[in-house]
Tab-separated table of C-alpha atoms and ligand atoms in Angstrom:
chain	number	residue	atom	x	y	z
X	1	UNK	CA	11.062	-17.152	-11.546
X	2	UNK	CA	8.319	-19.532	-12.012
X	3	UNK	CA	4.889	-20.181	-10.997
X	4	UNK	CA	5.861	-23.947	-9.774
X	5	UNK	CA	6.783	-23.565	-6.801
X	6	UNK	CA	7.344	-27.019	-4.219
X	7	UNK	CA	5.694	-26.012	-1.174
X	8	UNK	CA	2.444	-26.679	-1.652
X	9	UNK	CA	-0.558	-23.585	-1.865
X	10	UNK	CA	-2.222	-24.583	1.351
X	11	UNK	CA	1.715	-24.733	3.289
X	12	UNK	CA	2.154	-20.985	2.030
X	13	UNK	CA	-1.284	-19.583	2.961
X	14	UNK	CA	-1.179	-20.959	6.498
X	15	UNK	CA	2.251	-18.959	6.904
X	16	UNK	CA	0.885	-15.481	4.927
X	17	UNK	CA	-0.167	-12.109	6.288
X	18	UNK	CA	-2.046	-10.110	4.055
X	19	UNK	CA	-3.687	-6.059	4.178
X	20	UNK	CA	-5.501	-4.615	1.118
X	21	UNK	CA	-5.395	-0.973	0.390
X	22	UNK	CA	-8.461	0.582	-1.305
X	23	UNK	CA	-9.314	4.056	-2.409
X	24	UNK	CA	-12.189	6.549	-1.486
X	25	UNK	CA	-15.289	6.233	-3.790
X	26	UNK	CA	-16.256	9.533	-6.269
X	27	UNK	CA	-19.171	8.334	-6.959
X	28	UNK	CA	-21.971	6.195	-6.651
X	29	UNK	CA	-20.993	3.761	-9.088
X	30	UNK	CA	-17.319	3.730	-7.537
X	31	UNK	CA	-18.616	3.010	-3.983
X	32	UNK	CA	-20.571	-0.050	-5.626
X	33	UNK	CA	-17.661	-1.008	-6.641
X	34	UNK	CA	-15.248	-0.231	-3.662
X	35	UNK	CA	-17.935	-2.118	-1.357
X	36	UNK	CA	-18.321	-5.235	-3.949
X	37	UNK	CA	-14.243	-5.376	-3.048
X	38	UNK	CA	-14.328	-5.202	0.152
X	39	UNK	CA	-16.696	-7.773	1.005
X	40	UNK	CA	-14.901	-10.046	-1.578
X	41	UNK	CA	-11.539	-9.634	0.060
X	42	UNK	CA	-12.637	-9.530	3.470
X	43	UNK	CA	-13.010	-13.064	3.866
X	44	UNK	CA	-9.220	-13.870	3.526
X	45	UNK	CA	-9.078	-11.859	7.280
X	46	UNK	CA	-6.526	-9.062	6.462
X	47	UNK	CA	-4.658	-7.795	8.940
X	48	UNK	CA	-5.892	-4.247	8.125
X	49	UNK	CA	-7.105	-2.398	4.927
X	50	UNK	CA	-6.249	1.020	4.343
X	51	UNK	CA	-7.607	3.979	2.681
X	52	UNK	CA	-5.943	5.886	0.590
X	53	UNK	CA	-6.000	9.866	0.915
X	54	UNK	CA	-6.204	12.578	-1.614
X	55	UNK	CA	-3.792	14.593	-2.573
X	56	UNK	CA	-4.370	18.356	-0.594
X	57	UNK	CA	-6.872	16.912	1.167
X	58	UNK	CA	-9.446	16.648	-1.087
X	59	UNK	CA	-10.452	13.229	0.384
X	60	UNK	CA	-10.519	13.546	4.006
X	61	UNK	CA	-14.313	13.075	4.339
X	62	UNK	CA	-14.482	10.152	1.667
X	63	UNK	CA	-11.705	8.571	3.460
X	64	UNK	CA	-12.978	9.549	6.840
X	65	UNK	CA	-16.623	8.359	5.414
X	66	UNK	CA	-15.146	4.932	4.252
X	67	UNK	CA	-13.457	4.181	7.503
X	68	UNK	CA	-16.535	4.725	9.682
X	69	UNK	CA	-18.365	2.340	7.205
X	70	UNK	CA	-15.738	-0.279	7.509
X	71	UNK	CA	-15.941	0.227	11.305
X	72	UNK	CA	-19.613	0.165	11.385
X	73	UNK	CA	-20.338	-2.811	8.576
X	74	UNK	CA	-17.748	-4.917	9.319
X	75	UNK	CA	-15.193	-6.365	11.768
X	76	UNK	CA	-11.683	-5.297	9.619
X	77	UNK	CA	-9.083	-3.160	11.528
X	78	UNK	CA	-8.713	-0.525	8.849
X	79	UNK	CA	-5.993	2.426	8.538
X	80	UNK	CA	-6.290	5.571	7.501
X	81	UNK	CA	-3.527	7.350	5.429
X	82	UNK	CA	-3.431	10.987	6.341
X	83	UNK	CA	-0.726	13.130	4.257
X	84	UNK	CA	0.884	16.954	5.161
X	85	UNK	CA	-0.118	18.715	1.977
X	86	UNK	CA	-1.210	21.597	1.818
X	87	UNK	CA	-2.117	21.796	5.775
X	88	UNK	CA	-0.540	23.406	8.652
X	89	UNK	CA	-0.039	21.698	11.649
X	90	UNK	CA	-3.086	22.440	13.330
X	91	UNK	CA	-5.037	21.294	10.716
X	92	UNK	CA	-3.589	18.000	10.029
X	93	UNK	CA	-3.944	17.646	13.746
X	94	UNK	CA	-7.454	18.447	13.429
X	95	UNK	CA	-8.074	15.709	11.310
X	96	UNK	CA	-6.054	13.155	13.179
X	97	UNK	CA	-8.611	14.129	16.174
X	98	UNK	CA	-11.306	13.469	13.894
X	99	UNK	CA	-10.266	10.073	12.986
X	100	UNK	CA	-9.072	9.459	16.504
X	101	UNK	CA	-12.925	10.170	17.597
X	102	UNK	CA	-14.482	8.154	14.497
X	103	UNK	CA	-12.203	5.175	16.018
X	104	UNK	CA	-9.076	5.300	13.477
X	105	UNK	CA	-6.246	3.703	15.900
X	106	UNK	CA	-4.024	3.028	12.897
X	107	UNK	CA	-2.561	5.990	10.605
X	108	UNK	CA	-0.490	5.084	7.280
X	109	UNK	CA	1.194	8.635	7.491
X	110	UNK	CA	2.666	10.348	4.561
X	111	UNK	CA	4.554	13.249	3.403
X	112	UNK	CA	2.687	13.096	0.227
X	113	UNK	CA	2.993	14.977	-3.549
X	114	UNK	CA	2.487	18.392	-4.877
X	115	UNK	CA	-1.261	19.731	-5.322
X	116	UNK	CA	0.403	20.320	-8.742
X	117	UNK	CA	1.585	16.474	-9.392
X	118	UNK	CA	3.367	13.435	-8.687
X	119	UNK	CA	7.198	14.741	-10.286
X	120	UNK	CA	7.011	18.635	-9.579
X	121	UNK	CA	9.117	20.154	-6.474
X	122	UNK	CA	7.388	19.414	-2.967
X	123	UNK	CA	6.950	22.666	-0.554
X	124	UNK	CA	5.953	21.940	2.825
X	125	UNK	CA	2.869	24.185	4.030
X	126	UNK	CA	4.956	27.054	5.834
X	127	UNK	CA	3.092	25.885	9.039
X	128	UNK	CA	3.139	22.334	8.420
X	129	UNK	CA	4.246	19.206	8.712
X	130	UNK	CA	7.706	18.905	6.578
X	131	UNK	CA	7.505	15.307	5.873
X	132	UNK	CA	6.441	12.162	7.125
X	133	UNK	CA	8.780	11.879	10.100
X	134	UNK	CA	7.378	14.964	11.570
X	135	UNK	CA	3.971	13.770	11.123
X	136	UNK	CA	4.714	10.443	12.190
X	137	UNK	CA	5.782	12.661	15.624
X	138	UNK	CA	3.006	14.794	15.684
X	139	UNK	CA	0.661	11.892	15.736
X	140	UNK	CA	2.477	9.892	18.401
X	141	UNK	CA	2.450	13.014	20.456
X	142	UNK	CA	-1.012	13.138	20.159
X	143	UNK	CA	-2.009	9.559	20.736
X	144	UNK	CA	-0.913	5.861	20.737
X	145	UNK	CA	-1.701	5.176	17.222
X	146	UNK	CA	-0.080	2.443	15.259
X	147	UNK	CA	1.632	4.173	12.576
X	148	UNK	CA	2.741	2.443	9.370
X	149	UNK	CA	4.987	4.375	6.668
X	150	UNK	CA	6.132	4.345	3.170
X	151	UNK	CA	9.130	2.835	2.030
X	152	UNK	CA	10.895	2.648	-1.550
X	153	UNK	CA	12.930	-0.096	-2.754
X	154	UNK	CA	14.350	1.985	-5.521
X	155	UNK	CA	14.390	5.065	-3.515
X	156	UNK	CA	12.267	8.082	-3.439
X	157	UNK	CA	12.859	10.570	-6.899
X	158	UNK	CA	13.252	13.315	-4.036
X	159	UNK	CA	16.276	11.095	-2.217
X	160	UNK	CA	19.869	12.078	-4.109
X	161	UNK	CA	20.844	8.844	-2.817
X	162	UNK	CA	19.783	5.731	-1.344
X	163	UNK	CA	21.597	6.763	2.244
X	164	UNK	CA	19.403	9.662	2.369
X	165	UNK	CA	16.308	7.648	1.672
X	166	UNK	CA	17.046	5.168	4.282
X	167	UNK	CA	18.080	8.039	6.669
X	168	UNK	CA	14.004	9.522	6.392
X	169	UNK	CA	12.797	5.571	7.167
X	170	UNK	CA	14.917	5.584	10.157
X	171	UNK	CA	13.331	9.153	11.370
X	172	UNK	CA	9.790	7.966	10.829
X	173	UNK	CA	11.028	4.641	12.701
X	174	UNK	CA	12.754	6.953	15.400
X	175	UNK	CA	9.733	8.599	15.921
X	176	UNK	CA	7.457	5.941	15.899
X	177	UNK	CA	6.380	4.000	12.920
X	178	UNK	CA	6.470	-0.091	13.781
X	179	UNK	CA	5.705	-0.665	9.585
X	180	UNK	CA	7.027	0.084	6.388
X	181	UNK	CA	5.090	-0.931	3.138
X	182	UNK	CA	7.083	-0.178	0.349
X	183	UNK	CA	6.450	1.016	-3.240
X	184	UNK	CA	5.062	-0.752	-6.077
X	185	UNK	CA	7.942	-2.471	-7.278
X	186	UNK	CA	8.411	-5.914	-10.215
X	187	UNK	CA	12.116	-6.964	-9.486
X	188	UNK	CA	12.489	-8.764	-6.077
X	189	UNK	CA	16.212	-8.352	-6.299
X	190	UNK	CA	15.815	-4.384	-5.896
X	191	UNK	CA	13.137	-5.237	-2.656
X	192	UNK	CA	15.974	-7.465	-1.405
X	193	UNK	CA	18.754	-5.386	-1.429
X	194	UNK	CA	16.984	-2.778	-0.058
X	195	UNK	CA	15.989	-4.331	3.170
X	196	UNK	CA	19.585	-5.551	3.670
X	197	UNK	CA	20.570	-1.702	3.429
X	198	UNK	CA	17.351	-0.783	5.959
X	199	UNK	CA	18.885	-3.922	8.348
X	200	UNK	CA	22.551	-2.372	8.391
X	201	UNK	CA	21.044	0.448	8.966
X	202	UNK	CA	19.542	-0.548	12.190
X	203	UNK	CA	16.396	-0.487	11.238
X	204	UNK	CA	14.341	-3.445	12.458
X	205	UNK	CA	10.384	-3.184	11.161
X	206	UNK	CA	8.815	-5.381	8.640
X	207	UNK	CA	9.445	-3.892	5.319
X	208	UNK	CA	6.513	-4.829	3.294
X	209	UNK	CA	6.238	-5.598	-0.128
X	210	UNK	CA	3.381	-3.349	-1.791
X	211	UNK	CA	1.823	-5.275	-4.590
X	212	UNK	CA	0.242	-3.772	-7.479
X	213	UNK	CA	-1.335	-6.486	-10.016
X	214	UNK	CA	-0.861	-4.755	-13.006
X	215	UNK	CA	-4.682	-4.098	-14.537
X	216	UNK	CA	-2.884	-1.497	-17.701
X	217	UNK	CA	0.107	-2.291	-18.857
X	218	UNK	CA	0.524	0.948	-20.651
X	219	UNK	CA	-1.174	3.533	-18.019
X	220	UNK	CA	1.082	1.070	-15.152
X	221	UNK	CA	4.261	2.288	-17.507
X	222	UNK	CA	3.513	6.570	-17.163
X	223	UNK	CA	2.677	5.940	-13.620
X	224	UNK	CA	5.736	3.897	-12.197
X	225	UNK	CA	8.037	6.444	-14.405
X	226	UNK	CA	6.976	9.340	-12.312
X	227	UNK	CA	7.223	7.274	-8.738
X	228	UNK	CA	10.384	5.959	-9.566
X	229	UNK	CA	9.557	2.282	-10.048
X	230	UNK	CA	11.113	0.484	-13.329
X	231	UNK	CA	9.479	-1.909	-15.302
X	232	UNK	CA	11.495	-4.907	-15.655
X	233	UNK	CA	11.893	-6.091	-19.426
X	234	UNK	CA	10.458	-9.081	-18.800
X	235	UNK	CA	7.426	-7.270	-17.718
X	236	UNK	CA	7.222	-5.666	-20.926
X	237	UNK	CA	7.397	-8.480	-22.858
X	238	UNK	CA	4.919	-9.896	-20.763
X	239	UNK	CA	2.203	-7.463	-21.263
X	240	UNK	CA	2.986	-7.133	-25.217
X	241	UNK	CA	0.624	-7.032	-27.777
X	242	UNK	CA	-2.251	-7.476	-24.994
X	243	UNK	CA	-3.254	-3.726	-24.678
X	244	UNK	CA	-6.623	-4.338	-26.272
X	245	UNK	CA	-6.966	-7.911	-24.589
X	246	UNK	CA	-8.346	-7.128	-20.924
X	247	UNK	CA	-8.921	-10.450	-20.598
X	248	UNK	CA	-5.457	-12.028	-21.352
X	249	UNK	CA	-3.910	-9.116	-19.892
X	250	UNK	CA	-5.588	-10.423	-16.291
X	251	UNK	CA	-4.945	-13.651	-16.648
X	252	UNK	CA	-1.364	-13.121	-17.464
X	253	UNK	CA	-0.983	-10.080	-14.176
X	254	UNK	CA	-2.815	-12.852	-11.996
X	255	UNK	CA	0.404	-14.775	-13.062
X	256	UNK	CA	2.680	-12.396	-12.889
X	257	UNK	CA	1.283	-11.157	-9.440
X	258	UNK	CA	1.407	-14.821	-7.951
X	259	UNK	CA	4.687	-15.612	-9.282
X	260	UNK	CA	6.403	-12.299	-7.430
X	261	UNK	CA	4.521	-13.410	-4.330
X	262	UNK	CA	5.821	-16.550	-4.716
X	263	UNK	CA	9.382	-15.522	-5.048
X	264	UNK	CA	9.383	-13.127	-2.091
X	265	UNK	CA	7.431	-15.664	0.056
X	266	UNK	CA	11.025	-18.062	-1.103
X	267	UNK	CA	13.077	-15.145	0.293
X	268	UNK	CA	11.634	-15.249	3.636
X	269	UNK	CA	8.892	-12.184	3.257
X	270	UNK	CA	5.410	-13.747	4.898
X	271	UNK	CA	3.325	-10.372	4.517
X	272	UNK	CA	2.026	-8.628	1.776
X	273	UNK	CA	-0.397	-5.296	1.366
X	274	UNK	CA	-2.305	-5.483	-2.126
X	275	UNK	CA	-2.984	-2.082	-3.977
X	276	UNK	CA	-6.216	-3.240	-4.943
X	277	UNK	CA	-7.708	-0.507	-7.057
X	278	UNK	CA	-10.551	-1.373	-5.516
X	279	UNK	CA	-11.120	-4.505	-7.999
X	280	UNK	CA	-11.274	-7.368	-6.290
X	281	UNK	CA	-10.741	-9.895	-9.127
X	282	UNK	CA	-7.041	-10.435	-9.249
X	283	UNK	CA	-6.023	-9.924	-5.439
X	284	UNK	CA	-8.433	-12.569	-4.873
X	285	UNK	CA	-7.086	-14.928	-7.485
X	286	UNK	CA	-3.829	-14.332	-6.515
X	287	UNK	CA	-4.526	-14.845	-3.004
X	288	UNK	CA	-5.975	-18.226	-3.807
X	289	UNK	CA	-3.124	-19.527	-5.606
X	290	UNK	CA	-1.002	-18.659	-2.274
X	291	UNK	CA	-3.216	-21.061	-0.543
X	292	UNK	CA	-5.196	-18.480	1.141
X	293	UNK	CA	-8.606	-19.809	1.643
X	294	UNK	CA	-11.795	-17.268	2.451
X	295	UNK	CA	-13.288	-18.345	5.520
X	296	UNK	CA	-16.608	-16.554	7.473
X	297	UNK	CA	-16.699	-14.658	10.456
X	298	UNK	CA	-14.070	-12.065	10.863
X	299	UNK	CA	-13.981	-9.530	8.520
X	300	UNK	CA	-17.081	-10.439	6.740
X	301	UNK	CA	-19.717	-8.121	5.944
X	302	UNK	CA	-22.259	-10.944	5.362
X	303	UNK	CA	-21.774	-12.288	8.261
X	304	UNK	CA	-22.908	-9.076	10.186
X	305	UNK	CA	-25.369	-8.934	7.991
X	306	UNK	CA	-26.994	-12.137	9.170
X	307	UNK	CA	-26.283	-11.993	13.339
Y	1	FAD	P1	8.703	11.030	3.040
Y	1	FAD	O1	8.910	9.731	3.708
Y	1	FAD	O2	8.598	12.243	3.906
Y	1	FAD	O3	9.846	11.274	1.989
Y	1	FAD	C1	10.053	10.325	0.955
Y	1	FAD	C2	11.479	10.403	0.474
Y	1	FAD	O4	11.727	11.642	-0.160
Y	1	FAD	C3	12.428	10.297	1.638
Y	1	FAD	O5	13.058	9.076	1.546
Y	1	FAD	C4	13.338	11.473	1.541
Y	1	FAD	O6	14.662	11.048	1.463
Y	1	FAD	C5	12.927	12.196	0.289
Y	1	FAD	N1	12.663	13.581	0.599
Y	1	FAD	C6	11.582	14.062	1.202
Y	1	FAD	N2	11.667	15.398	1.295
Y	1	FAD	C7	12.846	15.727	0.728
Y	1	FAD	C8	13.509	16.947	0.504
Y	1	FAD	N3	12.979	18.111	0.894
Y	1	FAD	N4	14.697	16.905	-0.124
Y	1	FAD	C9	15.247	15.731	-0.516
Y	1	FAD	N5	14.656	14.551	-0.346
Y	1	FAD	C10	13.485	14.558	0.275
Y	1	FAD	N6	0.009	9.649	-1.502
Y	1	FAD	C11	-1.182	10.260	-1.224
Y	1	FAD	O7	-1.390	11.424	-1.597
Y	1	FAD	N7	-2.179	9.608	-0.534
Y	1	FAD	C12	-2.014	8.345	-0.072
Y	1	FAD	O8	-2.917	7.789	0.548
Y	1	FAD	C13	-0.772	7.677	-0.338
Y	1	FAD	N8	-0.546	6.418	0.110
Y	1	FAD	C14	0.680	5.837	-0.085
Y	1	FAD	C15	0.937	4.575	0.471
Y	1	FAD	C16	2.171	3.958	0.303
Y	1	FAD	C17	2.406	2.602	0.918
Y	1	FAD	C18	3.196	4.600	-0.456
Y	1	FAD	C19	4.517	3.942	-0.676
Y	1	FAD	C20	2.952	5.862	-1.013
Y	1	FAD	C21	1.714	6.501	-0.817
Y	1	FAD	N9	1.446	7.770	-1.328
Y	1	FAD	C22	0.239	8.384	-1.077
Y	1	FAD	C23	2.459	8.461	-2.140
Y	1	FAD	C24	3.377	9.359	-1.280
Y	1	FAD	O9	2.606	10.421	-0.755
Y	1	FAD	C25	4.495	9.878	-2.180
Y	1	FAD	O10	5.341	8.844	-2.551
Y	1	FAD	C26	5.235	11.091	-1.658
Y	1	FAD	O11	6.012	11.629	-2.736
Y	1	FAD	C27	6.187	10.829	-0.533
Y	1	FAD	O12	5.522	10.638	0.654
Y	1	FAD	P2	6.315	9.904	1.850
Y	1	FAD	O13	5.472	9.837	3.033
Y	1	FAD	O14	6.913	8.663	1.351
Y	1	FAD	O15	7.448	11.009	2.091
């Protein structure tokens, strides 16, 4: 892979879709922050930005809270993600009404993790929502939202096998969802092979590449270890010796970032969702060197601002 690519920047951002996913502020200086990000990124007219949502629930009024000021501030489509911990039926249904009034249209619905961790043994609430392809029903039974879902390029840690996997996508798809965006994941061969396996599968929906630039090295390593993502040697070597050098270490994931775009974007893929951490630093650089180019009016918070 390299960073050299010959179409030119301003060829690939013409032909690029992107969404940025953010998470709910827990505090003051976090929503500073989170808001800062927004208004950065929102110039480069996602598609949508999501919001992430806590694990048990623990975040539906931040994320509701964030959604209604990204609906009231600005002019971005956002998506909430609603999980089935922890909740019965009712009460996740409760909660999509909420949304549903606040002026969600768009749901990224997940099964979600234990209350007890990402790794230890998922129960369903006994009233509840099993996983994601029930929810994904439940929703569409209660309303026409648009409902994106997870997918994993090197399979779920729950899924034996990669036919099982695939067979959950195609339930959520069956019941509804019209978008995958995948895992976190640093070898493009693995996010290859695993849409040709979702295509002979008969499963049609844009399969998006979830990019994480990688901000820590060493907390990125325990993380992707529990979700199942690998780290790629040449990661690794990438990222050595730079654990005390933030400022290397972004210059070198604003590299690394680009450079997997760049690849995918030679294999065909044209959208992208960000995890942005809510720093908008890197997405933005990276989304520069695709040849994306900030422009005013949709999306912009200064803009409203000013009208
Ligand atoms: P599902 O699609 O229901 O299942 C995932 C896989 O696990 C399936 O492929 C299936 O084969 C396997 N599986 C499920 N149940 C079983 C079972 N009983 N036995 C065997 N295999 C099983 N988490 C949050 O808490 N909040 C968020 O906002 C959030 N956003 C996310 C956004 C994206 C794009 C992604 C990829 C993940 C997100 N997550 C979030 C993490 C997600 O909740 C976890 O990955 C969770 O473990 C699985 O949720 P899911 O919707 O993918 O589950």
């Amino acid at each position: 892979m390299s960073v050299f690519r010959r179409s030119s920047p301003a060829a690939l951002g013409n032909a690029l879709n992107v969404s940025f996913e953010f998470f709910p502020p827990r505090s003051g200086d976090m929503e500073s922050q989170l808001w800062e990000s927004v208004m950065r990124l929102a110039p480069f007219n996602p598609d949508f930005v999501s919001v992430t949502y806590g694990a048990g629930g623990t975040t539906r009024k931040p994320t509701l809270a964030t959604i209604e000021r990204i609906l009231g501030e600005t002019k971005l489509a956002p998506a909430a993600h609603l999980t089935c911990v922890n909740a019965s039926r009712d009460t996740v249904d409760a909660v999509a009404r909420e949304f549903w009034a606040a002026g969600v249209r768009h749901f990224v619905a997940l099964r979600g993790d234990s209350p007890d961790g990402i790794g230890s043994s998922y129960r369903p609430h006994p009233d509840g929502y099993a996983n994601a392809a029930e929810l994904v029903a439940g929703l569409k039974a209660f309303a026409d939202f648009e409902v994106t879902v997870s997918a994993y390029p090197e399979k779920h840690p729950d899924s034996p096998d990669f036919m099982t996997d695939i067979d959950m996508l195609k339930r959520k798809v069956d019941n509804g969802a019209t978008r995958a965006i995948t895992q976190f994941f640093f070898d493009n061969d693995s996010y290859e092979r695993y849409v040709e396996r979702v295509r002979r599968a008969g499963i049609y929906i844009p399969i998006v590449p979830g990019i994480l630039p990688v901000h820590n090295f060493a907390q990125l390593t325990k993380f992707a270890g529990l979700c199942g993502a690998s780290i790629p040697d040449w990661l690794a070597t990438r990222f050595e010796g730079l654990d005390k050098d933030p400022q290397t270490r972004s210059l070198v994931a604003a590299a690394v970032a680009a450079d997997q775009v760049m690849d995918l974007v030679d294999r065909g893929v044209q959208d992208f969702h960000f995890y942005t951490m809510n720093r908008a630093q890197l997405v933005y650089a990276i989304c520069h060197l695709l040849g994306l180019r900030a422009t005013k009016g949709a999306g912009n918070l200064s803009s409203i601002a000013a009208a």
